[in-house]
Amino acid sequence: MNALARALNSDIGYSFRKTPVAMVSAVVVTILILSAVLAPLVAPYNPFDPATLNLMNGFSKPMEPNAFTGDVFWLGTDDQGRDVFSTILYGMRVSLFVGFAAVLFALTLGVTLGLLAGYIGGWTETLIMRAADVQLTFPSILVAMLIFGIAKGFTPVDMRDQMAIWVLIIAIGLSDWVQFARVVRGATLVEKNKEYVQAARLIGRRPGAIMIRHILPNVLSPVLVIATISLALAIIAEATLSFLGVGAPPTQPSLGTLIRIGQGFLFSGEWWILLFPAVTLLALALSVNLLGDWLRDALNPKLR
């Protein structure tokens, strides 16, 4: 309780309590994440268990009894009789897992390369930053599609569906490491000339220990902001790839896959199959983005 009280009374806690947009966004993100994590307990049906499906329930409208079975579904059903509310919860689990894992991978790679480039300098810095500059000339979604295609080509055919999620994480992570590396490299160039780093060198600390124990903790603030915003971008990138048919497999559908499926029924009148997954994706990405914007302002000493 003391730790919670100190957190609420800190500068960031005060800023959070005085920013309604951040509070609403945090509530929305918390509800969506808990709903996804607890999907087996929250969802009224398991939409991917064939034993629970009834084709007679197909295309049921939201909150209206089915004409054949009389069953009522909150958000309706799709063409196979799957409850749309349940598919959204299970699909959101995939989207969040890919988003968090891709950002963690990009953060780890970008921070490592940024520290090496900023601290060691020389040819190491030149190679890393020129590679980053080259990657920045291409849209990140195209880079992700290229990496996904190459990685999928090396994956055995009989394992592609099982490995698709991990290939997707690697593709999005490799397309998003540059911004972490550039920010950390700039901060490292500033920190390595400060007195505490010079003192660590004088007492014989190794470069690896100096980077990890001394410099890294002092460059994490902007990294946390970038990671928060990158989470929303990673979720959108995953949805884009899945919508284009090169992301999550049909056996493990994400929100992007559900939107792609729903788009095929939009003009035939079954609007709810597309609308509700799209609204969920919008709410999730927007809330995470707004939290990232608030965190950026809260950690900026010039705005305090």
PDB file of C-alpha atoms in Angstrom:
ATOM      1  CA  MET A   1       0.000   0.000   0.000  1.00  0.00           C
ATOM      2  CA  ASN A   2       2.887   2.381   0.765  1.00  0.00           C
ATOM      3  CA  ALA A   3       4.383   1.741  -2.671  1.00  0.00           C
ATOM      4  CA  LEU A   4       0.994   2.394  -4.300  1.00  0.00           C
ATOM      5  CA  ALA A   5       0.577   5.613  -2.323  1.00  0.00           C
ATOM      6  CA  ARG A   6       4.058   6.791  -3.322  1.00  0.00           C
ATOM      7  CA  ALA A   7       3.302   6.001  -6.977  1.00  0.00           C
ATOM      8  CA  LEU A   8       0.024   7.935  -6.885  1.00  0.00           C
ATOM      9  CA  ASN A   9       1.698  10.907  -5.196  1.00  0.00           C
ATOM     10  CA  SER A  10       4.661  10.999  -7.570  1.00  0.00           C
ATOM     11  CA  ASP A  11       4.924  13.437 -10.475  1.00  0.00           C
ATOM     12  CA  ILE A  12       3.773  10.790 -12.959  1.00  0.00           C
ATOM     13  CA  GLY A  13       0.930   9.696 -10.669  1.00  0.00           C
ATOM     14  CA  TYR A  14      -0.213  13.302 -10.240  1.00  0.00           C
ATOM     15  CA  SER A  15      -0.062  13.847 -14.006  1.00  0.00           C
ATOM     16  CA  PHE A  16      -2.077  10.665 -14.542  1.00  0.00           C
ATOM     17  CA  ARG A  17      -4.779  11.710 -12.067  1.00  0.00           C
ATOM     18  CA  LYS A  18      -5.036  15.133 -13.689  1.00  0.00           C
ATOM     19  CA  THR A  19      -5.320  13.778 -17.254  1.00  0.00           C
ATOM     20  CA  PRO A  20      -8.818  12.353 -17.943  1.00  0.00           C
ATOM     21  CA  VAL A  21      -7.813  11.068 -21.384  1.00  0.00           C
ATOM     22  CA  ALA A  22      -5.008   8.996 -19.868  1.00  0.00           C
ATOM     23  CA  MET A  23      -7.301   7.589 -17.182  1.00  0.00           C
ATOM     24  CA  VAL A  24     -10.007   6.600 -19.671  1.00  0.00           C
ATOM     25  CA  SER A  25      -7.399   5.091 -22.003  1.00  0.00           C
ATOM     26  CA  ALA A  26      -5.873   3.100 -19.142  1.00  0.00           C
ATOM     27  CA  VAL A  27      -9.296   1.749 -18.177  1.00  0.00           C
ATOM     28  CA  VAL A  28     -10.067   0.730 -21.773  1.00  0.00           C
ATOM     29  CA  VAL A  29      -6.673  -0.930 -22.243  1.00  0.00           C
ATOM     30  CA  THR A  30      -6.978  -2.765 -18.916  1.00  0.00           C
ATOM     31  CA  ILE A  31     -10.461  -4.064 -19.749  1.00  0.00           C
ATOM     32  CA  LEU A  32      -9.407  -5.237 -23.217  1.00  0.00           C
ATOM     33  CA  ILE A  33      -6.236  -6.928 -21.998  1.00  0.00           C
ATOM     34  CA  LEU A  34      -8.000  -8.684 -19.119  1.00  0.00           C
ATOM     35  CA  SER A  35     -10.804  -9.776 -21.442  1.00  0.00           C
ATOM     36  CA  ALA A  36      -8.261 -11.270 -23.845  1.00  0.00           C
ATOM     37  CA  VAL A  37      -6.177 -12.965 -21.144  1.00  0.00           C
ATOM     38  CA  LEU A  38      -9.290 -14.386 -19.469  1.00  0.00           C
ATOM     39  CA  ALA A  39     -11.005 -15.246 -22.754  1.00  0.00           C
ATOM     40  CA  PRO A  40     -11.600 -18.922 -21.832  1.00  0.00           C
ATOM     41  CA  LEU A  41     -13.469 -17.710 -18.729  1.00  0.00           C
ATOM     42  CA  VAL A  42     -15.172 -14.628 -20.194  1.00  0.00           C
ATOM     43  CA  ALA A  43     -16.201 -15.882 -23.638  1.00  0.00           C
ATOM     44  CA  PRO A  44     -19.586 -17.637 -23.634  1.00  0.00           C
ATOM     45  CA  TYR A  45     -18.380 -20.054 -26.329  1.00  0.00           C
ATOM     46  CA  ASN A  46     -15.156 -21.506 -27.648  1.00  0.00           C
ATOM     47  CA  PRO A  47     -15.457 -20.389 -31.284  1.00  0.00           C
ATOM     48  CA  PHE A  48     -12.705 -22.709 -32.475  1.00  0.00           C
ATOM     49  CA  ASP A  49     -14.109 -25.900 -30.985  1.00  0.00           C
ATOM     50  CA  PRO A  50     -16.035 -27.643 -33.793  1.00  0.00           C
ATOM     51  CA  ALA A  51     -18.121 -29.535 -31.230  1.00  0.00           C
ATOM     52  CA  THR A  52     -19.730 -26.283 -30.049  1.00  0.00           C
ATOM     53  CA  LEU A  53     -20.587 -24.928 -33.503  1.00  0.00           C
ATOM     54  CA  ASN A  54     -24.022 -25.096 -35.085  1.00  0.00           C
ATOM     55  CA  LEU A  55     -24.218 -24.053 -38.733  1.00  0.00           C
ATOM     56  CA  MET A  56     -27.898 -23.280 -38.224  1.00  0.00           C
ATOM     57  CA  ASN A  57     -26.783 -20.308 -36.109  1.00  0.00           C
ATOM     58  CA  GLY A  58     -24.900 -18.796 -39.044  1.00  0.00           C
ATOM     59  CA  PHE A  59     -25.457 -15.082 -39.785  1.00  0.00           C
ATOM     60  CA  SER A  60     -27.463 -14.469 -36.600  1.00  0.00           C
ATOM     61  CA  LYS A  61     -28.005 -10.740 -36.090  1.00  0.00           C
ATOM     62  CA  PRO A  62     -26.819  -9.069 -32.856  1.00  0.00           C
ATOM     63  CA  MET A  63     -29.271  -9.415 -29.959  1.00  0.00           C
ATOM     64  CA  GLU A  64     -31.916 -11.039 -32.159  1.00  0.00           C
ATOM     65  CA  PRO A  65     -33.138 -14.657 -31.844  1.00  0.00           C
ATOM     66  CA  ASN A  66     -31.931 -16.942 -34.602  1.00  0.00           C
ATOM     67  CA  ALA A  67     -34.717 -17.876 -37.009  1.00  0.00           C
ATOM     68  CA  PHE A  68     -33.971 -21.607 -36.764  1.00  0.00           C
ATOM     69  CA  THR A  69     -32.602 -22.256 -33.270  1.00  0.00           C
ATOM     70  CA  GLY A  70     -33.889 -19.245 -31.325  1.00  0.00           C
ATOM     71  CA  ASP A  71     -30.426 -18.670 -29.817  1.00  0.00           C
ATOM     72  CA  VAL A  72     -29.443 -15.066 -29.072  1.00  0.00           C
ATOM     73  CA  PHE A  73     -25.875 -13.774 -29.495  1.00  0.00           C
ATOM     74  CA  TRP A  74     -24.712 -10.394 -28.187  1.00  0.00           C
ATOM     75  CA  LEU A  75     -22.758  -9.411 -31.302  1.00  0.00           C
ATOM     76  CA  GLY A  76     -24.228 -11.943 -33.741  1.00  0.00           C
ATOM     77  CA  THR A  77     -22.485 -14.819 -35.482  1.00  0.00           C
ATOM     78  CA  ASP A  78     -20.449 -15.332 -38.632  1.00  0.00           C
ATOM     79  CA  ASP A  79     -21.084 -17.655 -41.573  1.00  0.00           C
ATOM     80  CA  GLN A  80     -20.051 -20.731 -39.570  1.00  0.00           C
ATOM     81  CA  GLY A  81     -22.223 -19.936 -36.574  1.00  0.00           C
ATOM     82  CA  ARG A  82     -19.331 -18.752 -34.421  1.00  0.00           C
ATOM     83  CA  ASP A  83     -20.171 -16.174 -31.768  1.00  0.00           C
ATOM     84  CA  VAL A  84     -18.567 -12.882 -32.885  1.00  0.00           C
ATOM     85  CA  PHE A  85     -18.035 -11.722 -29.282  1.00  0.00           C
ATOM     86  CA  SER A  86     -16.101 -14.897 -28.484  1.00  0.00           C
ATOM     87  CA  THR A  87     -14.044 -14.729 -31.680  1.00  0.00           C
ATOM     88  CA  ILE A  88     -13.075 -11.141 -30.849  1.00  0.00           C
ATOM     89  CA  LEU A  89     -11.814 -12.139 -27.395  1.00  0.00           C
ATOM     90  CA  TYR A  90      -9.792 -15.046 -28.745  1.00  0.00           C
ATOM     91  CA  GLY A  91      -8.571 -13.008 -31.723  1.00  0.00           C
ATOM     92  CA  MET A  92      -7.484 -10.183 -29.437  1.00  0.00           C
ATOM     93  CA  ARG A  93      -5.287 -12.639 -27.534  1.00  0.00           C
ATOM     94  CA  VAL A  94      -3.323 -13.312 -30.720  1.00  0.00           C
ATOM     95  CA  SER A  95      -3.085  -9.612 -31.617  1.00  0.00           C
ATOM     96  CA  LEU A  96      -1.855  -8.637 -28.146  1.00  0.00           C
ATOM     97  CA  PHE A  97       0.615 -11.515 -27.959  1.00  0.00           C
ATOM     98  CA  VAL A  98       2.108 -10.622 -31.343  1.00  0.00           C
ATOM     99  CA  GLY A  99       2.198  -6.924 -30.432  1.00  0.00           C
ATOM    100  CA  PHE A 100       3.894  -7.361 -27.058  1.00  0.00           C
ATOM    101  CA  ALA A 101       6.356  -9.984 -28.321  1.00  0.00           C
ATOM    102  CA  ALA A 102       7.280  -7.966 -31.430  1.00  0.00           C
ATOM    103  CA  VAL A 103       7.870  -4.789 -29.385  1.00  0.00           C
ATOM    104  CA  LEU A 104       9.964  -6.713 -26.832  1.00  0.00           C
ATOM    105  CA  PHE A 105      12.057  -8.201 -29.652  1.00  0.00           C
ATOM    106  CA  ALA A 106      12.469  -4.813 -31.384  1.00  0.00           C
ATOM    107  CA  LEU A 107      13.300  -3.128 -28.041  1.00  0.00           C
ATOM    108  CA  THR A 108      15.945  -5.711 -27.142  1.00  0.00           C
ATOM    109  CA  LEU A 109      17.580  -5.583 -30.572  1.00  0.00           C
ATOM    110  CA  GLY A 110      17.356  -1.804 -30.947  1.00  0.00           C
ATOM    111  CA  VAL A 111      18.627  -0.989 -27.450  1.00  0.00           C
ATOM    112  CA  THR A 112      21.548  -3.411 -27.821  1.00  0.00           C
ATOM    113  CA  LEU A 113      22.612  -2.036 -31.187  1.00  0.00           C
ATOM    114  CA  GLY A 114      22.059   1.552 -30.031  1.00  0.00           C
ATOM    115  CA  LEU A 115      24.273   1.051 -26.977  1.00  0.00           C
ATOM    116  CA  LEU A 116      27.006  -0.529 -29.075  1.00  0.00           C
ATOM    117  CA  ALA A 117      26.844   2.198 -31.712  1.00  0.00           C
ATOM    118  CA  GLY A 118      26.880   5.043 -29.201  1.00  0.00           C
ATOM    119  CA  TYR A 119      29.506   3.696 -26.812  1.00  0.00           C
ATOM    120  CA  ILE A 120      31.971   1.945 -29.130  1.00  0.00           C
ATOM    121  CA  GLY A 121      31.641   4.293 -32.110  1.00  0.00           C
ATOM    122  CA  GLY A 122      33.929   3.886 -35.127  1.00  0.00           C
ATOM    123  CA  TRP A 123      33.077   1.282 -37.731  1.00  0.00           C
ATOM    124  CA  THR A 124      30.583  -0.353 -35.396  1.00  0.00           C
ATOM    125  CA  GLU A 125      28.542   2.836 -35.233  1.00  0.00           C
ATOM    126  CA  THR A 126      28.866   3.435 -38.969  1.00  0.00           C
ATOM    127  CA  LEU A 127      27.649  -0.027 -39.947  1.00  0.00           C
ATOM    128  CA  ILE A 128      24.719  -0.038 -37.513  1.00  0.00           C
ATOM    129  CA  MET A 129      23.478   3.455 -38.296  1.00  0.00           C
ATOM    130  CA  ARG A 130      23.876   3.105 -42.065  1.00  0.00           C
ATOM    131  CA  ALA A 131      21.848  -0.114 -41.902  1.00  0.00           C
ATOM    132  CA  ALA A 132      19.228   1.822 -39.921  1.00  0.00           C
ATOM    133  CA  ASP A 133      19.231   4.640 -42.494  1.00  0.00           C
ATOM    134  CA  VAL A 134      18.734   2.178 -45.342  1.00  0.00           C
ATOM    135  CA  GLN A 135      15.823   0.498 -43.572  1.00  0.00           C
ATOM    136  CA  LEU A 136      14.183   3.879 -42.908  1.00  0.00           C
ATOM    137  CA  THR A 137      13.938   4.484 -46.665  1.00  0.00           C
ATOM    138  CA  PHE A 138      11.337   1.704 -46.917  1.00  0.00           C
ATOM    139  CA  PRO A 139       7.868   1.681 -45.305  1.00  0.00           C
ATOM    140  CA  SER A 140       7.921  -0.563 -42.251  1.00  0.00           C
ATOM    141  CA  ILE A 141       4.943  -2.615 -43.452  1.00  0.00           C
ATOM    142  CA  LEU A 142       6.804  -3.479 -46.677  1.00  0.00           C
ATOM    143  CA  VAL A 143       9.880  -4.466 -44.674  1.00  0.00           C
ATOM    144  CA  ALA A 144       7.703  -6.676 -42.475  1.00  0.00           C
ATOM    145  CA  MET A 145       6.079  -8.286 -45.535  1.00  0.00           C
ATOM    146  CA  LEU A 146       9.501  -8.938 -47.090  1.00  0.00           C
ATOM    147  CA  ILE A 147      10.914 -10.488 -43.917  1.00  0.00           C
ATOM    148  CA  PHE A 148       7.732 -12.521 -43.389  1.00  0.00           C
ATOM    149  CA  GLY A 149       7.898 -13.869 -46.940  1.00  0.00           C
ATOM    150  CA  ILE A 150      11.582 -14.787 -46.696  1.00  0.00           C
ATOM    151  CA  ALA A 151      11.203 -16.434 -43.275  1.00  0.00           C
ATOM    152  CA  LYS A 152       8.108 -18.325 -44.374  1.00  0.00           C
ATOM    153  CA  GLY A 153       9.991 -19.597 -47.408  1.00  0.00           C
ATOM    154  CA  PHE A 154      12.592 -21.216 -45.135  1.00  0.00           C
ATOM    155  CA  THR A 155       9.898 -22.782 -42.929  1.00  0.00           C
ATOM    156  CA  PRO A 156       8.870 -26.368 -43.798  1.00  0.00           C
ATOM    157  CA  VAL A 157       5.450 -26.508 -45.455  1.00  0.00           C
ATOM    158  CA  ASP A 158       3.951 -28.760 -42.798  1.00  0.00           C
ATOM    159  CA  MET A 159       5.035 -26.339 -40.030  1.00  0.00           C
ATOM    160  CA  ARG A 160       4.033 -23.018 -41.577  1.00  0.00           C
ATOM    161  CA  ASP A 161       0.747 -22.655 -39.705  1.00  0.00           C
ATOM    162  CA  GLN A 162       2.383 -23.549 -36.374  1.00  0.00           C
ATOM    163  CA  MET A 163       5.293 -21.164 -36.974  1.00  0.00           C
ATOM    164  CA  ALA A 164       3.295 -18.342 -38.601  1.00  0.00           C
ATOM    165  CA  ILE A 165       2.825 -16.408 -35.352  1.00  0.00           C
ATOM    166  CA  TRP A 166       6.538 -16.540 -34.476  1.00  0.00           C
ATOM    167  CA  VAL A 167       7.527 -15.583 -38.016  1.00  0.00           C
ATOM    168  CA  LEU A 168       5.097 -12.661 -37.760  1.00  0.00           C
ATOM    169  CA  ILE A 169       6.693 -11.524 -34.481  1.00  0.00           C
ATOM    170  CA  ILE A 170      10.183 -11.632 -35.982  1.00  0.00           C
ATOM    171  CA  ALA A 171       9.043  -9.770 -39.114  1.00  0.00           C
ATOM    172  CA  ILE A 172       7.380  -6.941 -37.200  1.00  0.00           C
ATOM    173  CA  GLY A 173      10.232  -6.752 -34.676  1.00  0.00           C
ATOM    174  CA  LEU A 174      12.913  -6.517 -37.375  1.00  0.00           C
ATOM    175  CA  SER A 175      10.943  -3.764 -39.103  1.00  0.00           C
ATOM    176  CA  ASP A 176      10.676  -1.687 -35.908  1.00  0.00           C
ATOM    177  CA  TRP A 177      14.101  -1.772 -34.202  1.00  0.00           C
ATOM    178  CA  VAL A 178      15.492   1.325 -35.903  1.00  0.00           C
ATOM    179  CA  GLN A 179      13.746   3.956 -33.805  1.00  0.00           C
ATOM    180  CA  PHE A 180      14.920   2.286 -30.577  1.00  0.00           C
ATOM    181  CA  ALA A 181      18.509   2.139 -31.852  1.00  0.00           C
ATOM    182  CA  ARG A 182      18.580   5.780 -32.991  1.00  0.00           C
ATOM    183  CA  VAL A 183      17.200   7.138 -29.714  1.00  0.00           C
ATOM    184  CA  VAL A 184      19.456   4.973 -27.517  1.00  0.00           C
ATOM    185  CA  ARG A 185      22.521   5.783 -29.618  1.00  0.00           C
ATOM    186  CA  GLY A 186      21.889   9.527 -29.239  1.00  0.00           C
ATOM    187  CA  ALA A 187      21.343   9.244 -25.491  1.00  0.00           C
ATOM    188  CA  THR A 188      24.434   7.052 -25.112  1.00  0.00           C
ATOM    189  CA  LEU A 189      26.610   9.620 -26.882  1.00  0.00           C
ATOM    190  CA  VAL A 190      25.554  12.126 -24.231  1.00  0.00           C
ATOM    191  CA  GLU A 191      25.860   9.798 -21.228  1.00  0.00           C
ATOM    192  CA  LYS A 192      29.247   8.257 -22.038  1.00  0.00           C
ATOM    193  CA  ASN A 193      31.008  11.599 -21.593  1.00  0.00           C
ATOM    194  CA  LYS A 194      29.591  12.243 -18.127  1.00  0.00           C
ATOM    195  CA  GLU A 195      31.641  11.957 -14.972  1.00  0.00           C
ATOM    196  CA  TYR A 196      30.048   8.775 -13.594  1.00  0.00           C
ATOM    197  CA  VAL A 197      30.990   6.874 -16.771  1.00  0.00           C
ATOM    198  CA  GLN A 198      34.533   8.230 -16.681  1.00  0.00           C
ATOM    199  CA  ALA A 199      34.787   7.201 -13.036  1.00  0.00           C
ATOM    200  CA  ALA A 200      33.649   3.697 -13.921  1.00  0.00           C
ATOM    201  CA  ARG A 201      36.384   3.492 -16.552  1.00  0.00           C
ATOM    202  CA  LEU A 202      39.010   4.666 -14.064  1.00  0.00           C
ATOM    203  CA  ILE A 203      38.179   1.899 -11.584  1.00  0.00           C
ATOM    204  CA  GLY A 204      38.522  -0.691 -14.346  1.00  0.00           C
ATOM    205  CA  ARG A 205      34.920  -1.549 -15.195  1.00  0.00           C
ATOM    206  CA  ARG A 206      34.584  -3.365 -18.489  1.00  0.00           C
ATOM    207  CA  PRO A 207      32.717  -1.695 -21.381  1.00  0.00           C
ATOM    208  CA  GLY A 208      29.895  -4.246 -21.213  1.00  0.00           C
ATOM    209  CA  ALA A 209      29.360  -3.626 -17.519  1.00  0.00           C
ATOM    210  CA  ILE A 210      29.449   0.152 -18.028  1.00  0.00           C
ATOM    211  CA  MET A 211      26.824  -0.030 -20.776  1.00  0.00           C
ATOM    212  CA  ILE A 212      24.480  -2.326 -18.848  1.00  0.00           C
ATOM    213  CA  ARG A 213      24.954  -1.164 -15.247  1.00  0.00           C
ATOM    214  CA  HIS A 214      25.495   2.570 -15.742  1.00  0.00           C
ATOM    215  CA  ILE A 215      24.371   3.877 -19.139  1.00  0.00           C
ATOM    216  CA  LEU A 216      21.324   1.683 -19.819  1.00  0.00           C
ATOM    217  CA  PRO A 217      19.275   2.775 -16.751  1.00  0.00           C
ATOM    218  CA  ASN A 218      19.758   6.422 -17.772  1.00  0.00           C
ATOM    219  CA  VAL A 219      18.483   5.994 -21.333  1.00  0.00           C
ATOM    220  CA  LEU A 220      15.353   3.959 -20.555  1.00  0.00           C
ATOM    221  CA  SER A 221      12.863   6.832 -20.191  1.00  0.00           C
ATOM    222  CA  PRO A 222      12.535   7.613 -23.914  1.00  0.00           C
ATOM    223  CA  VAL A 223      12.673   3.883 -24.660  1.00  0.00           C
ATOM    224  CA  LEU A 224       9.553   3.268 -22.544  1.00  0.00           C
ATOM    225  CA  VAL A 225       7.679   5.984 -24.428  1.00  0.00           C
ATOM    226  CA  ILE A 226       8.698   4.567 -27.799  1.00  0.00           C
ATOM    227  CA  ALA A 227       7.754   1.058 -26.664  1.00  0.00           C
ATOM    228  CA  THR A 228       4.260   2.175 -25.664  1.00  0.00           C
ATOM    229  CA  ILE A 229       3.625   3.877 -28.985  1.00  0.00           C
ATOM    230  CA  SER A 230       5.272   1.007 -30.879  1.00  0.00           C
ATOM    231  CA  LEU A 231       2.851  -1.433 -29.244  1.00  0.00           C
ATOM    232  CA  ALA A 232      -0.072   0.253 -31.002  1.00  0.00           C
ATOM    233  CA  LEU A 233       1.864   0.324 -34.271  1.00  0.00           C
ATOM    234  CA  ALA A 234       2.792  -3.356 -33.915  1.00  0.00           C
ATOM    235  CA  ILE A 235      -0.846  -4.326 -33.320  1.00  0.00           C
ATOM    236  CA  ILE A 236      -1.884  -2.340 -36.393  1.00  0.00           C
ATOM    237  CA  ALA A 237       0.959  -3.870 -38.437  1.00  0.00           C
ATOM    238  CA  GLU A 238      -0.134  -7.363 -37.410  1.00  0.00           C
ATOM    239  CA  ALA A 239      -3.740  -6.542 -38.333  1.00  0.00           C
ATOM    240  CA  THR A 240      -2.610  -5.155 -41.699  1.00  0.00           C
ATOM    241  CA  LEU A 241      -0.552  -8.225 -42.530  1.00  0.00           C
ATOM    242  CA  SER A 242      -3.347 -10.560 -41.439  1.00  0.00           C
ATOM    243  CA  PHE A 243      -5.891  -8.543 -43.425  1.00  0.00           C
ATOM    244  CA  LEU A 244      -3.674  -8.949 -46.495  1.00  0.00           C
ATOM    245  CA  GLY A 245      -3.569 -12.697 -45.883  1.00  0.00           C
ATOM    246  CA  VAL A 246       0.124 -12.927 -44.949  1.00  0.00           C
ATOM    247  CA  GLY A 247      -0.202 -12.824 -41.168  1.00  0.00           C
ATOM    248  CA  ALA A 248      -1.928 -15.017 -38.607  1.00  0.00           C
ATOM    249  CA  PRO A 249      -3.244 -18.309 -40.020  1.00  0.00           C
ATOM    250  CA  PRO A 250      -6.985 -19.134 -40.094  1.00  0.00           C
ATOM    251  CA  THR A 251      -6.413 -21.669 -37.304  1.00  0.00           C
ATOM    252  CA  GLN A 252      -5.191 -18.856 -35.008  1.00  0.00           C
ATOM    253  CA  PRO A 253      -7.121 -15.811 -36.248  1.00  0.00           C
ATOM    254  CA  SER A 254      -6.288 -12.359 -34.941  1.00  0.00           C
ATOM    255  CA  LEU A 255      -8.371  -9.197 -35.144  1.00  0.00           C
ATOM    256  CA  GLY A 256      -6.899  -8.541 -38.590  1.00  0.00           C
ATOM    257  CA  THR A 257      -7.960 -11.989 -39.786  1.00  0.00           C
ATOM    258  CA  LEU A 258     -11.474 -11.462 -38.416  1.00  0.00           C
ATOM    259  CA  ILE A 259     -11.693  -8.112 -40.225  1.00  0.00           C
ATOM    260  CA  ARG A 260     -10.582  -9.767 -43.474  1.00  0.00           C
ATOM    261  CA  ILE A 261     -13.255 -12.444 -43.057  1.00  0.00           C
ATOM    262  CA  GLY A 262     -15.918  -9.879 -42.214  1.00  0.00           C
ATOM    263  CA  GLN A 263     -15.008  -7.706 -45.201  1.00  0.00           C
ATOM    264  CA  GLY A 264     -16.186 -10.497 -47.489  1.00  0.00           C
ATOM    265  CA  PHE A 265     -19.716 -10.290 -46.048  1.00  0.00           C
ATOM    266  CA  LEU A 266     -20.007  -6.513 -45.704  1.00  0.00           C
ATOM    267  CA  PHE A 267     -21.866  -5.873 -48.967  1.00  0.00           C
ATOM    268  CA  SER A 268     -24.216  -8.814 -48.484  1.00  0.00           C
ATOM    269  CA  GLY A 269     -25.707  -7.198 -45.371  1.00  0.00           C
ATOM    270  CA  GLU A 270     -23.860  -9.025 -42.563  1.00  0.00           C
ATOM    271  CA  TRP A 271     -22.177  -5.821 -41.354  1.00  0.00           C
ATOM    272  CA  TRP A 272     -21.618  -6.963 -37.772  1.00  0.00           C
ATOM    273  CA  ILE A 273     -18.995  -9.558 -38.759  1.00  0.00           C
ATOM    274  CA  LEU A 274     -16.703  -6.700 -39.841  1.00  0.00           C
ATOM    275  CA  LEU A 275     -17.843  -3.837 -37.610  1.00  0.00           C
ATOM    276  CA  PHE A 276     -17.251  -5.241 -34.125  1.00  0.00           C
ATOM    277  CA  PRO A 277     -13.698  -6.594 -34.689  1.00  0.00           C
ATOM    278  CA  ALA A 278     -12.798  -3.306 -36.420  1.00  0.00           C
ATOM    279  CA  VAL A 279     -14.173  -1.224 -33.523  1.00  0.00           C
ATOM    280  CA  THR A 280     -12.255  -3.387 -31.036  1.00  0.00           C
ATOM    281  CA  LEU A 281      -9.011  -2.919 -32.967  1.00  0.00           C
ATOM    282  CA  LEU A 282      -9.631   0.830 -33.175  1.00  0.00           C
ATOM    283  CA  ALA A 283     -10.335   1.117 -29.441  1.00  0.00           C
ATOM    284  CA  LEU A 284      -7.246  -0.917 -28.535  1.00  0.00           C
ATOM    285  CA  ALA A 285      -4.826   0.919 -30.838  1.00  0.00           C
ATOM    286  CA  LEU A 286      -6.217   4.376 -30.017  1.00  0.00           C
ATOM    287  CA  SER A 287      -6.120   3.805 -26.258  1.00  0.00           C
ATOM    288  CA  VAL A 288      -2.529   2.551 -26.326  1.00  0.00           C
ATOM    289  CA  ASN A 289      -1.529   5.510 -28.520  1.00  0.00           C
ATOM    290  CA  LEU A 290      -3.146   7.997 -26.149  1.00  0.00           C
ATOM    291  CA  LEU A 291      -1.365   6.379 -23.204  1.00  0.00           C
ATOM    292  CA  GLY A 292       1.903   6.683 -25.092  1.00  0.00           C
ATOM    293  CA  ASP A 293       1.270  10.368 -25.775  1.00  0.00           C
ATOM    294  CA  TRP A 294       0.516  11.002 -22.104  1.00  0.00           C
ATOM    295  CA  LEU A 295       3.606   9.086 -20.979  1.00  0.00           C
ATOM    296  CA  ARG A 296       5.777  11.089 -23.370  1.00  0.00           C
ATOM    297  CA  ASP A 297       4.508  14.341 -21.907  1.00  0.00           C
ATOM    298  CA  ALA A 298       4.698  13.086 -18.303  1.00  0.00           C
ATOM    299  CA  LEU A 299       8.365  12.071 -18.683  1.00  0.00           C
ATOM    300  CA  ASN A 300       9.346  15.306 -20.413  1.00  0.00           C
ATOM    301  CA  PRO A 301      10.885  17.588 -17.742  1.00  0.00           C
ATOM    302  CA  LYS A 302      10.308  20.663 -19.915  1.00  0.00           C
ATOM    303  CA  LEU A 303       6.523  20.193 -19.633  1.00  0.00           C
ATOM    304  CA  ARG A 304       6.409  19.779 -15.836  1.00  0.00           C
TER     305      ARG A 304
END
